[in-house]
């Protein structure tokens, strides 16, 4: 792409980025079911909130459930109201809208801080980062949380520049309140820590003292819901009050990662960062080199971004509970730092060491993309070899085999993108090659969204199982039992979303009997791994109660029982 084309992209940066985001994040959201583990659990809560009209108390399986505050459900219900009902597309639009808003804020901040070209590169980098793009088309709270977190820091920074202004600082802390309503008190604590370190590094002690009263703005947005939901929990006699739940979901999970299987080593994020920020993570060493070489870290805005990125990584690394998506809050900072560096390539002499290193990196990415394209084209043989080496259940082998076609389409697109990028990386400057890289990533993600993810749906969905169960129930019956000792609590939302009813967890044969006594025309779903002790019973011949022994949900088989004959 010529320098003139790049210049036109810079002039039209806002429309270019937002239009590209619409193409990437909106059209394909309804092409696959909600995927376990997170989406159907959260989707069930939004579904019940939408049906009941109760916007105060999120409910999972009929019980108040405050693992997440209500912002995600509110946005999901709002989109569902406009779309005419709850569904995969309307729920995932909550994250897509959050991503669009965040990209706009990054564009605005990048232009004001570093110039129009840096704003374009920053937004393109964030738009096409692997983990950010995937979460923008998923129904989870993390994009909305990042919108409040990052948007708050960007707005606050506008109010502490050369001309101090209270309005942006208040608006920033209002967005922190939005973040708290999206995922919890970390939405105020972590950005507060970042601002304390930022002002402390500049010896702005009065600014640090001013953070406390500003925090009242965030709390003023959060506390009305907190109090109202807490009252509902007290009125319904729940043993764990909302204070206990907030402690469990924030402090307790920070200290222990074993409860949900999210415990990871200390340096976990240092490793996954390279994959999640791909392809732009390859340039992070060059960004750091420039920050140190040119002493850019001394500039107030750049210093805030560096502290924001490093503090997020360090703080979240100290937590026992770690997931890749938690680090999403640092992505806008990384994107703005990378965007500023990319913009600087336009004025860097071709013989400069930084320009030479950038060309090497872009050529390496062209080679990596080419190798990935070849692997995708060879997917039928690779999958066949994998299945031959380690046989899978028939349904899983069939689903994996069906992936080969979409992967070949992906391979063609990625190979073409690699050749296009390679031409610029060898024959043109790094500026044009970097823009081609962004375009290549966008095209790749469109193919993944339109073909690969829908083809992978059978491996992740519980929807067909839930729909089948709903079709077997008589009119008026909306309860189904689930017998899964280890994972029942975590699995029940996956079934309940499509069932549009309630799951009763059973832990023993006596529990199953009691369930059928209350719901004689209903069904009990038993994980195949839990079936042998039931069949060994001398109280009933449960084999005669089996109505289906091949119900597949996700990658796991289940057996369905009806009430045994007496």
Coordinates of C-alpha atoms in Angstrom, one line a residue:
X1 CA 0.0 0.0 0.0
X2 CA 1.4 3.4 -1.0
X3 CA 2.2 6.2 1.4
X4 CA -0.7 8.2 0.0
X5 CA -3.2 5.4 0.9
X6 CA -1.8 5.4 4.4
X7 CA -2.2 9.1 4.6
X8 CA -5.9 8.8 3.5
X9 CA -6.4 6.2 6.1
X10 CA -5.0 8.6 8.7
X11 CA -7.3 11.4 7.6
X12 CA -10.4 9.1 7.8
X13 CA -9.2 7.1 10.8
X14 CA -12.4 7.3 12.9
X15 CA -14.7 6.1 10.1
X16 CA -12.2 3.5 8.9
X17 CA -11.7 1.9 12.3
X18 CA -15.3 2.0 13.4
X19 CA -16.5 0.6 10.1
X20 CA -13.9 -2.2 10.3
X21 CA -15.0 -2.9 13.8
X22 CA -18.6 -3.1 12.7
X23 CA -17.6 -5.7 10.0
X24 CA -15.6 -7.7 12.5
X25 CA -17.7 -7.6 15.6
X26 CA -21.3 -7.5 14.5
X27 CA -22.6 -9.6 11.6
X28 CA -21.5 -13.0 12.7
X29 CA -22.5 -13.0 16.4
X30 CA -25.6 -15.1 15.9
X31 CA -23.9 -17.8 13.8
X32 CA -23.0 -20.0 16.8
X33 CA -24.6 -20.9 20.1
X34 CA -23.5 -19.5 23.5
X35 CA -20.3 -21.4 24.4
X36 CA -19.6 -23.1 27.7
X37 CA -18.2 -22.3 30.3
X38 CA -19.1 -18.6 30.6
X39 CA -21.6 -17.5 27.9
X40 CA -24.6 -19.7 28.7
X41 CA -24.3 -19.2 32.5
X42 CA -24.3 -15.5 32.1
X43 CA -26.9 -15.7 29.3
X44 CA -29.3 -17.5 31.5
X45 CA -29.1 -14.6 34.0
X46 CA -29.8 -12.0 31.3
X47 CA -32.6 -14.2 30.0
X48 CA -34.3 -14.4 33.3
X49 CA -33.8 -10.6 34.0
X50 CA -35.3 -9.8 30.6
X51 CA -38.3 -12.1 31.2
X52 CA -39.0 -10.9 34.7
X53 CA -38.2 -7.2 34.3
X54 CA -36.3 -7.3 37.6
X55 CA -33.2 -5.2 36.9
X56 CA -32.0 -5.3 40.5
X57 CA -31.3 -8.9 41.5
X58 CA -29.5 -11.1 38.9
X59 CA -30.7 -14.6 39.2
X60 CA -29.1 -17.9 38.2
X61 CA -31.3 -20.9 38.4
X62 CA -33.9 -18.9 40.4
X63 CA -31.4 -17.7 43.1
X64 CA -29.8 -14.3 43.4
X65 CA -26.4 -14.6 41.9
X66 CA -23.9 -11.8 42.1
X67 CA -20.7 -13.3 40.8
X68 CA -20.9 -10.4 38.4
X69 CA -22.7 -7.1 39.0
X70 CA -25.5 -6.2 36.7
X71 CA -24.0 -4.0 33.9
X72 CA -23.5 -6.8 31.4
X73 CA -27.1 -8.0 32.0
X74 CA -28.5 -4.5 31.7
X75 CA -26.7 -3.9 28.4
X76 CA -27.7 -7.4 27.1
X77 CA -31.3 -6.8 28.1
X78 CA -31.3 -3.3 26.5
X79 CA -30.1 -4.7 23.2
X80 CA -32.6 -7.6 23.5
X81 CA -35.4 -5.1 24.0
X82 CA -34.4 -3.4 20.7
X83 CA -33.8 -6.7 18.9
X84 CA -37.1 -8.2 20.0
X85 CA -35.8 -10.9 22.3
X86 CA -32.8 -12.6 23.9
X87 CA -30.5 -14.5 21.6
X88 CA -26.9 -15.1 20.8
X89 CA -26.6 -12.0 18.6
X90 CA -28.4 -9.6 21.0
X91 CA -26.4 -10.8 24.0
X92 CA -23.0 -10.6 22.2
X93 CA -23.8 -7.1 21.0
X94 CA -23.1 -6.0 24.6
X95 CA -19.4 -6.7 24.1
X96 CA -19.4 -5.5 20.5
X97 CA -20.8 -2.1 21.6
X98 CA -18.3 -1.9 24.4
X99 CA -15.5 -2.6 22.0
X100 CA -16.7 0.1 19.6
X101 CA -16.9 2.6 22.4
X102 CA -13.4 1.7 23.6
X103 CA -11.9 2.0 20.2
X104 CA -13.5 5.5 19.9
X105 CA -11.9 6.5 23.2
X106 CA -8.5 5.2 22.1
X107 CA -8.8 7.1 18.8
X108 CA -9.7 10.3 20.7
X109 CA -6.9 9.9 23.3
X110 CA -4.3 8.9 20.7
X111 CA -5.0 11.9 18.5
X112 CA -4.9 14.4 21.3
X113 CA -1.8 12.9 22.9
X114 CA 0.4 11.6 20.1
X115 CA -1.2 12.8 16.8
X116 CA -3.6 11.5 14.2
X117 CA -1.4 8.8 12.8
X118 CA -0.6 7.3 16.2
X119 CA -4.3 7.3 16.9
X120 CA -5.0 5.2 13.8
X121 CA -2.2 2.7 14.5
X122 CA -3.3 2.4 18.2
X123 CA -6.9 1.7 17.2
X124 CA -5.9 -0.8 14.5
X125 CA -3.6 -2.6 16.9
X126 CA -6.3 -2.9 19.6
X127 CA -8.9 -3.9 17.0
X128 CA -6.9 -6.8 15.7
X129 CA -5.3 -8.1 18.9
X130 CA -6.3 -11.8 19.1
X131 CA -7.7 -11.8 22.6
X132 CA -9.4 -8.5 22.3
X133 CA -11.1 -9.4 19.0
X134 CA -12.3 -12.7 20.4
X135 CA -13.8 -11.1 23.5
X136 CA -15.5 -8.5 21.5
X137 CA -17.7 -11.3 20.0
X138 CA -18.3 -13.1 23.3
X139 CA -20.8 -12.6 26.0
X140 CA -18.7 -11.9 29.0
X141 CA -18.2 -8.8 31.2
X142 CA -14.6 -8.2 30.4
X143 CA -15.0 -5.8 27.4
X144 CA -17.4 -3.6 29.3
X145 CA -15.2 -3.8 32.3
X146 CA -12.2 -2.7 30.2
X147 CA -14.3 0.1 28.7
X148 CA -15.0 1.6 32.2
X149 CA -11.4 0.9 33.4
X150 CA -9.5 2.2 30.4
X151 CA -12.0 4.9 29.5
X152 CA -11.8 6.2 33.0
X153 CA -8.0 6.4 32.9
X154 CA -8.0 8.1 29.5
X155 CA -10.6 10.7 30.6
X156 CA -9.0 11.3 33.9
X157 CA -5.7 12.0 32.1
X158 CA -7.4 14.8 30.1
X159 CA -8.1 16.6 33.4
X160 CA -4.6 16.6 34.8
X161 CA -2.6 18.0 31.9
X162 CA -1.2 21.5 31.5
X163 CA -4.6 22.9 32.2
X164 CA -6.2 21.1 35.1
X165 CA -10.0 20.4 34.7
X166 CA -12.3 18.9 37.1
X167 CA -14.9 17.7 34.5
X168 CA -12.7 15.0 32.8
X169 CA -11.5 13.8 36.2
X170 CA -15.0 13.4 37.5
X171 CA -16.1 11.7 34.3
X172 CA -13.1 9.3 34.6
X173 CA -14.2 8.2 38.0
X174 CA -17.8 7.9 36.8
X175 CA -16.4 5.4 34.3
X176 CA -14.6 3.6 37.1
X177 CA -18.1 3.2 38.7
X178 CA -19.3 1.7 35.4
X179 CA -16.4 -0.7 35.6
X180 CA -17.3 -1.7 39.2
X181 CA -20.9 -2.3 38.0
X182 CA -19.5 -4.4 35.2
X183 CA -17.2 -6.8 37.2
X184 CA -16.5 -5.6 40.7
X185 CA -14.5 -3.4 43.0
X186 CA -11.3 -4.1 41.1
X187 CA -12.7 -1.5 38.6
X188 CA -11.9 1.2 41.2
X189 CA -9.0 -0.4 43.1
X190 CA -6.7 -1.2 40.3
X191 CA -7.0 2.1 38.3
X192 CA -6.7 3.9 41.7
X193 CA -3.4 2.1 42.3
X194 CA -2.2 3.1 38.8
X195 CA -3.1 6.7 39.5
X196 CA -1.4 6.7 42.9
X197 CA 1.8 5.3 41.3
X198 CA 1.6 7.8 38.4
X199 CA 1.1 10.9 40.6
X200 CA 3.7 9.5 43.1
X201 CA 6.3 9.2 40.3
X202 CA 5.7 12.9 39.6
X203 CA 5.6 13.9 43.2
X204 CA 2.1 15.2 42.8
X205 CA 1.0 14.5 46.4
X206 CA -2.0 16.7 46.3
X207 CA -3.3 14.9 43.3
X208 CA -3.0 11.6 45.3
X209 CA -5.0 13.1 48.1
X210 CA -7.7 14.2 45.7
X211 CA -8.3 10.7 44.5
X212 CA -10.2 9.8 47.7
X213 CA -13.1 12.3 47.2
X214 CA -13.2 11.5 43.5
X215 CA -13.7 7.8 44.5
X216 CA -17.0 8.9 45.9
X217 CA -18.2 9.5 42.4
X218 CA -17.6 5.8 41.5
X219 CA -19.2 4.6 44.7
X220 CA -22.2 6.8 44.1
X221 CA -22.9 4.9 40.9
X222 CA -22.3 1.5 42.4
X223 CA -23.8 1.7 45.9
X224 CA -27.5 2.2 44.9
X225 CA -27.5 -1.2 43.2
X226 CA -25.4 -2.8 45.9
X227 CA -27.8 -1.7 48.6
X228 CA -30.9 -2.6 46.6
X229 CA -29.6 -6.1 45.7
X230 CA -28.4 -6.7 49.3
X231 CA -31.9 -5.9 50.5
X232 CA -33.4 -8.5 48.2
X233 CA -30.9 -11.1 49.4
X234 CA -31.9 -10.3 53.0
X235 CA -35.6 -10.4 52.2
X236 CA -35.2 -13.8 50.6
X237 CA -33.3 -15.2 53.6
X238 CA -30.1 -16.1 51.7
X239 CA -27.4 -17.3 54.0
X240 CA -24.6 -15.4 52.3
X241 CA -25.3 -11.7 52.2
X242 CA -24.0 -9.4 49.4
X243 CA -21.0 -8.4 51.5
X244 CA -19.9 -12.0 51.7
X245 CA -20.4 -12.5 48.0
X246 CA -18.4 -9.4 47.2
X247 CA -15.6 -10.7 49.4
X248 CA -15.7 -14.1 47.8
X249 CA -15.7 -12.8 44.2
X250 CA -12.9 -10.3 44.7
X251 CA -10.7 -10.8 47.8
X252 CA -11.1 -14.6 48.2
X253 CA -10.5 -15.3 44.5
X254 CA -7.4 -13.0 44.6
X255 CA -6.0 -15.1 47.4
X256 CA -7.0 -18.6 46.1
X257 CA -7.4 -19.9 42.5
X258 CA -8.2 -23.5 43.3
X259 CA -12.0 -23.2 43.6
X260 CA -12.6 -22.7 39.9
X261 CA -9.5 -24.2 38.5
X262 CA -7.9 -20.9 37.6
X263 CA -4.8 -21.2 39.7
X264 CA -1.7 -20.3 37.6
X265 CA 2.0 -19.7 38.3
X266 CA 3.3 -16.2 39.1
X267 CA 4.7 -15.5 35.6
X268 CA 1.6 -16.7 33.8
X269 CA 0.8 -13.4 32.1
X270 CA 4.3 -12.8 31.0
X271 CA 3.9 -15.9 28.9
X272 CA 0.4 -15.5 27.5
X273 CA 0.8 -11.8 26.8
X274 CA 2.8 -12.7 23.6
X275 CA -0.1 -14.8 22.1
X276 CA -2.9 -12.5 23.3
X277 CA -1.5 -9.3 21.9
X278 CA -0.5 -11.0 18.7
X279 CA 0.5 -10.1 16.1
X280 CA 1.6 -6.7 17.6
X281 CA 3.3 -8.3 20.6
X282 CA 6.3 -9.0 18.4
X283 CA 7.1 -5.3 18.4
X284 CA 7.0 -4.9 22.2
X285 CA 10.8 -5.2 22.6
X286 CA 11.2 -2.4 20.0
X287 CA 8.6 -0.3 21.8
X288 CA 10.5 -0.7 25.1
X289 CA 13.8 0.0 23.3
X290 CA 12.4 3.3 21.9
X291 CA 11.0 4.3 25.3
X292 CA 14.3 3.9 27.0
X293 CA 16.6 5.1 24.1
X294 CA 14.6 8.3 23.5
X295 CA 13.6 8.8 27.1
X296 CA 9.9 8.9 26.0
X297 CA 8.8 7.4 29.3
X298 CA 9.5 10.8 31.0
X299 CA 6.6 12.4 29.1
X300 CA 3.5 12.5 31.3
X301 CA 1.1 10.7 29.0
X302 CA 3.6 8.0 28.0
X303 CA 4.5 7.5 31.7
X304 CA 0.9 6.9 32.5
X305 CA 0.6 4.3 29.8
X306 CA 3.8 2.5 30.9
X307 CA 2.7 2.5 34.6
X308 CA -0.8 1.3 33.5
X309 CA 0.5 -1.6 31.5
X310 CA 3.2 -2.7 33.9
X311 CA 1.1 -2.3 37.1
X312 CA -1.8 -4.3 35.5
X313 CA 0.6 -7.2 34.7
X314 CA 2.3 -7.1 38.1
X315 CA -0.8 -6.8 40.2
X316 CA -2.8 -9.4 38.3
X317 CA 0.3 -11.7 38.5
X318 CA 0.1 -11.6 42.2
X319 CA -3.4 -12.9 42.2
X320 CA -3.8 -16.7 42.7
X321 CA -6.7 -16.7 40.2
X322 CA -5.5 -16.0 36.7
X323 CA -7.2 -16.1 33.3
X324 CA -6.0 -14.7 30.0
X325 CA -9.0 -12.4 29.8
X326 CA -8.3 -10.7 33.0
X327 CA -5.4 -8.8 31.4
X328 CA -7.7 -7.2 28.9
X329 CA -7.7 -4.0 31.0
X330 CA -4.0 -3.4 30.0
X331 CA -4.6 -3.8 26.2
X332 CA -5.5 -0.2 25.5
X333 CA -2.3 1.0 27.2
X334 CA -0.2 -1.5 25.1
X335 CA -2.1 -0.5 22.0
X336 CA -1.4 3.2 22.5
X337 CA 2.3 2.5 23.1
X338 CA 2.5 0.3 20.0
X339 CA 0.6 2.8 18.0
X340 CA 2.9 5.7 18.9
X341 CA 5.9 3.5 17.9
X342 CA 4.3 2.5 14.6
X343 CA 3.5 6.2 13.8
X344 CA 7.2 7.0 14.4
X345 CA 8.2 4.6 11.6
X346 CA 7.0 7.2 9.1
X347 CA 9.8 9.6 10.1
X348 CA 12.5 7.1 10.8
X349 CA 15.3 6.9 8.3
X350 CA 15.4 3.5 6.5
X351 CA 18.9 3.0 7.7
X352 CA 18.0 3.6 11.3
X353 CA 18.4 0.5 13.6
X354 CA 14.7 0.8 14.6
X355 CA 13.5 0.8 11.0
X356 CA 15.7 -2.2 10.2
X357 CA 14.4 -4.1 13.2
X358 CA 10.8 -3.3 12.3
X359 CA 11.4 -4.7 8.8
X360 CA 12.9 -7.8 10.2
X361 CA 9.8 -8.2 12.5
X362 CA 7.3 -7.7 9.7
X363 CA 9.2 -10.2 7.5
X364 CA 9.1 -12.7 10.3
X365 CA 5.4 -12.2 10.7
X366 CA 4.9 -12.8 7.0
X367 CA 6.7 -16.1 7.3
X368 CA 4.7 -17.0 10.4
X369 CA 1.5 -16.2 8.7
X370 CA 2.6 -18.3 5.7
X371 CA 3.4 -21.2 7.9
X372 CA 0.0 -20.9 9.6
X373 CA -1.7 -20.8 6.2
X374 CA 0.0 -23.9 5.1
X375 CA -0.9 -25.7 8.4
X376 CA -4.6 -24.7 7.9
X377 CA -4.5 -26.0 4.3
X378 CA -3.0 -29.3 5.6
X379 CA -5.7 -29.6 8.3
X380 CA -7.5 -32.6 6.8
X381 CA -4.3 -34.7 7.0
X382 CA -3.3 -33.2 10.4
X383 CA -6.7 -33.9 11.9
X384 CA -6.7 -37.4 10.5
X385 CA -3.3 -38.1 12.0
X386 CA -4.4 -36.7 15.4
X387 CA -7.5 -38.9 15.3
X388 CA -5.5 -41.9 14.3
X389 CA -3.0 -41.3 17.1
X390 CA -5.6 -40.7 19.8
X391 CA -9.1 -41.9 18.9
X392 CA -12.0 -39.7 20.0
X393 CA -15.7 -40.5 20.6
X394 CA -17.6 -40.6 17.3
X395 CA -19.4 -37.3 17.8
X396 CA -16.1 -35.5 18.5
X397 CA -14.3 -37.1 15.6
X398 CA -17.1 -36.1 13.3
X399 CA -17.0 -32.5 14.5
X400 CA -13.2 -32.3 14.2
X401 CA -13.4 -33.8 10.7
X402 CA -16.1 -31.2 9.7
X403 CA -13.6 -28.4 10.7
X404 CA -11.3 -29.3 7.9
X405 CA -13.2 -27.5 5.2
X406 CA -13.4 -24.1 7.0
X407 CA -9.8 -24.4 8.0
X408 CA -8.8 -24.9 4.3
X409 CA -10.7 -21.7 3.5
X410 CA -8.8 -20.0 6.3
X411 CA -5.6 -21.4 4.9
X412 CA -6.2 -19.8 1.5
X413 CA -7.0 -16.4 3.0
X414 CA -4.0 -16.5 5.4
X415 CA -1.6 -17.5 2.7
X416 CA -2.8 -14.7 0.4
X417 CA -2.5 -12.3 3.3
X418 CA 1.0 -13.6 4.0
X419 CA 2.1 -13.0 0.4
X420 CA 0.6 -9.5 0.4
X421 CA 2.4 -8.7 3.6
X422 CA 5.7 -10.2 2.4
X423 CA 5.6 -8.0 -0.7
X424 CA 5.3 -4.9 1.4
X425 CA 7.8 -6.1 4.0
X426 CA 10.5 -6.7 1.4
X427 CA 9.6 -4.2 -1.4
X428 CA 8.1 -1.3 0.6
X429 CA 8.5 0.5 3.9
X430 CA 7.5 -0.8 7.3
X431 CA 4.7 1.7 7.5
X432 CA 2.9 0.3 4.5
X433 CA 3.6 -3.3 5.7
X434 CA 2.2 -2.6 9.1
X435 CA -1.1 -1.4 7.6
X436 CA -1.2 -4.5 5.5
X437 CA -0.7 -6.6 8.6
X438 CA -3.7 -4.9 10.2
X439 CA -5.8 -5.6 7.1
X440 CA -4.6 -9.2 7.0
X441 CA -5.6 -9.8 10.6
X442 CA -9.0 -8.3 9.9
X443 CA -9.6 -10.5 6.9
X444 CA -8.4 -13.5 8.9
X445 CA -10.8 -12.8 11.8
X446 CA -13.7 -12.4 9.4
X447 CA -13.1 -15.9 8.0
X448 CA -12.7 -17.3 11.5
X449 CA -16.0 -15.7 12.5
X450 CA -17.9 -16.7 9.4
X451 CA -16.6 -20.2 8.9
X452 CA -14.3 -21.6 11.6
X453 CA -16.1 -20.8 14.8
X454 CA -19.6 -21.9 13.5
X455 CA -17.9 -25.2 12.4
X456 CA -16.5 -25.6 15.9
X457 CA -19.9 -25.1 17.5
X458 CA -20.7 -28.8 18.2
X459 CA -17.6 -29.0 20.4
X460 CA -18.6 -26.1 22.6
X461 CA -22.4 -25.9 22.7
X462 CA -25.0 -27.3 25.1
X463 CA -27.8 -25.8 23.1
X464 CA -29.0 -28.9 21.2
X465 CA -29.1 -30.9 24.5
X466 CA -31.1 -28.1 26.2
X467 CA -33.5 -27.9 23.3
X468 CA -34.1 -31.6 23.3
X469 CA -34.8 -31.7 27.0
X470 CA -37.3 -28.8 26.7
X471 CA -39.1 -30.7 23.9
X472 CA -39.5 -33.8 26.1
X473 CA -41.1 -32.0 29.0
X474 CA -44.9 -31.8 29.3
X475 CA -46.6 -28.4 29.3
X476 CA -45.9 -26.5 32.5
X477 CA -42.9 -28.5 33.6
X478 CA -39.7 -26.5 33.6
X479 CA -37.5 -28.4 36.1
X480 CA -34.8 -30.9 35.1
X481 CA -32.4 -32.8 37.5
X482 CA -28.7 -32.8 36.8
X483 CA -26.5 -35.5 38.5
X484 CA -22.9 -34.5 38.1
X485 CA -21.1 -34.5 41.5
X486 CA -17.9 -32.7 40.5
X487 CA -19.2 -30.1 38.0
X488 CA -23.0 -29.9 38.5
X489 CA -23.0 -26.4 39.8
X490 CA -20.9 -25.1 37.0
X491 CA -22.8 -27.0 34.3
X492 CA -26.3 -26.1 35.3
X493 CA -26.4 -22.7 33.5
X494 CA -25.2 -24.3 30.3
X495 CA -28.4 -26.5 30.3
X496 CA -30.7 -24.0 31.8
X497 CA -30.3 -21.3 29.1
X498 CA -31.8 -23.3 26.3
X499 CA -34.1 -25.2 28.6
X500 CA -35.5 -21.9 29.8
X501 CA -36.2 -23.5 33.1
X502 CA -34.5 -24.6 36.3
X503 CA -31.9 -27.2 37.1
X504 CA -32.2 -29.2 40.3
X505 CA -28.8 -30.6 41.4
X506 CA -28.8 -34.2 42.8
X507 CA -25.9 -35.8 44.7
X508 CA -27.3 -39.2 45.5
X509 CA -29.8 -41.8 44.4
X510 CA -32.1 -40.6 47.2
X511 CA -31.9 -37.1 45.7
X512 CA -32.9 -38.4 42.3
X513 CA -35.9 -40.3 43.9
X514 CA -37.0 -37.1 45.7
X515 CA -36.8 -35.1 42.5
X516 CA -39.0 -37.6 40.6
X517 CA -41.4 -37.6 43.6
X518 CA -41.8 -33.8 43.1
X519 CA -41.6 -33.9 39.3
X520 CA -42.8 -37.3 38.1
X521 CA -43.0 -36.3 34.4
X522 CA -39.6 -34.7 34.2
X523 CA -36.1 -35.9 33.4
X524 CA -32.8 -36.5 35.2
X525 CA -29.6 -35.9 33.2
X526 CA -26.7 -38.0 34.5
X527 CA -23.1 -37.5 33.5
X528 CA -21.9 -40.7 31.9
X529 CA -19.0 -40.7 34.3
X530 CA -21.4 -40.8 37.3
X531 CA -23.7 -43.5 35.9
X532 CA -22.2 -46.8 37.3
X533 CA -23.1 -46.2 41.0
X534 CA -26.6 -45.5 39.9
X535 CA -26.9 -48.6 37.8
X536 CA -25.5 -50.7 40.6
X537 CA -28.4 -49.8 42.9
X538 CA -30.5 -52.5 44.4
X539 CA -33.4 -50.1 45.0
X540 CA -34.4 -49.6 41.4
X541 CA -33.5 -51.1 38.0
X542 CA -32.4 -47.7 36.6
X543 CA -31.6 -49.3 33.2
X544 CA -35.3 -49.5 32.5
X545 CA -35.6 -45.7 33.2
X546 CA -33.0 -44.8 30.6
X547 CA -34.7 -42.9 27.7
X548 CA -31.5 -41.7 26.0
X549 CA -27.9 -42.8 26.5
X550 CA -26.2 -40.5 23.9
X551 CA -27.1 -37.0 24.9
X552 CA -24.0 -34.9 24.0
X553 CA -23.4 -31.5 25.5
X554 CA -20.1 -29.8 24.8
X555 CA -17.6 -32.7 24.6
X556 CA -19.3 -34.9 27.3
X557 CA -21.9 -37.6 27.0
X558 CA -24.9 -37.8 29.3
X559 CA -27.6 -40.3 30.1
X560 CA -31.3 -39.3 30.5
X561 CA -33.6 -41.0 33.0
X562 CA -37.3 -40.8 33.5
X563 CA -39.0 -41.7 36.8
X564 CA -38.6 -45.5 37.4
X565 CA -41.7 -47.6 37.3
X566 CA -42.9 -48.6 40.8

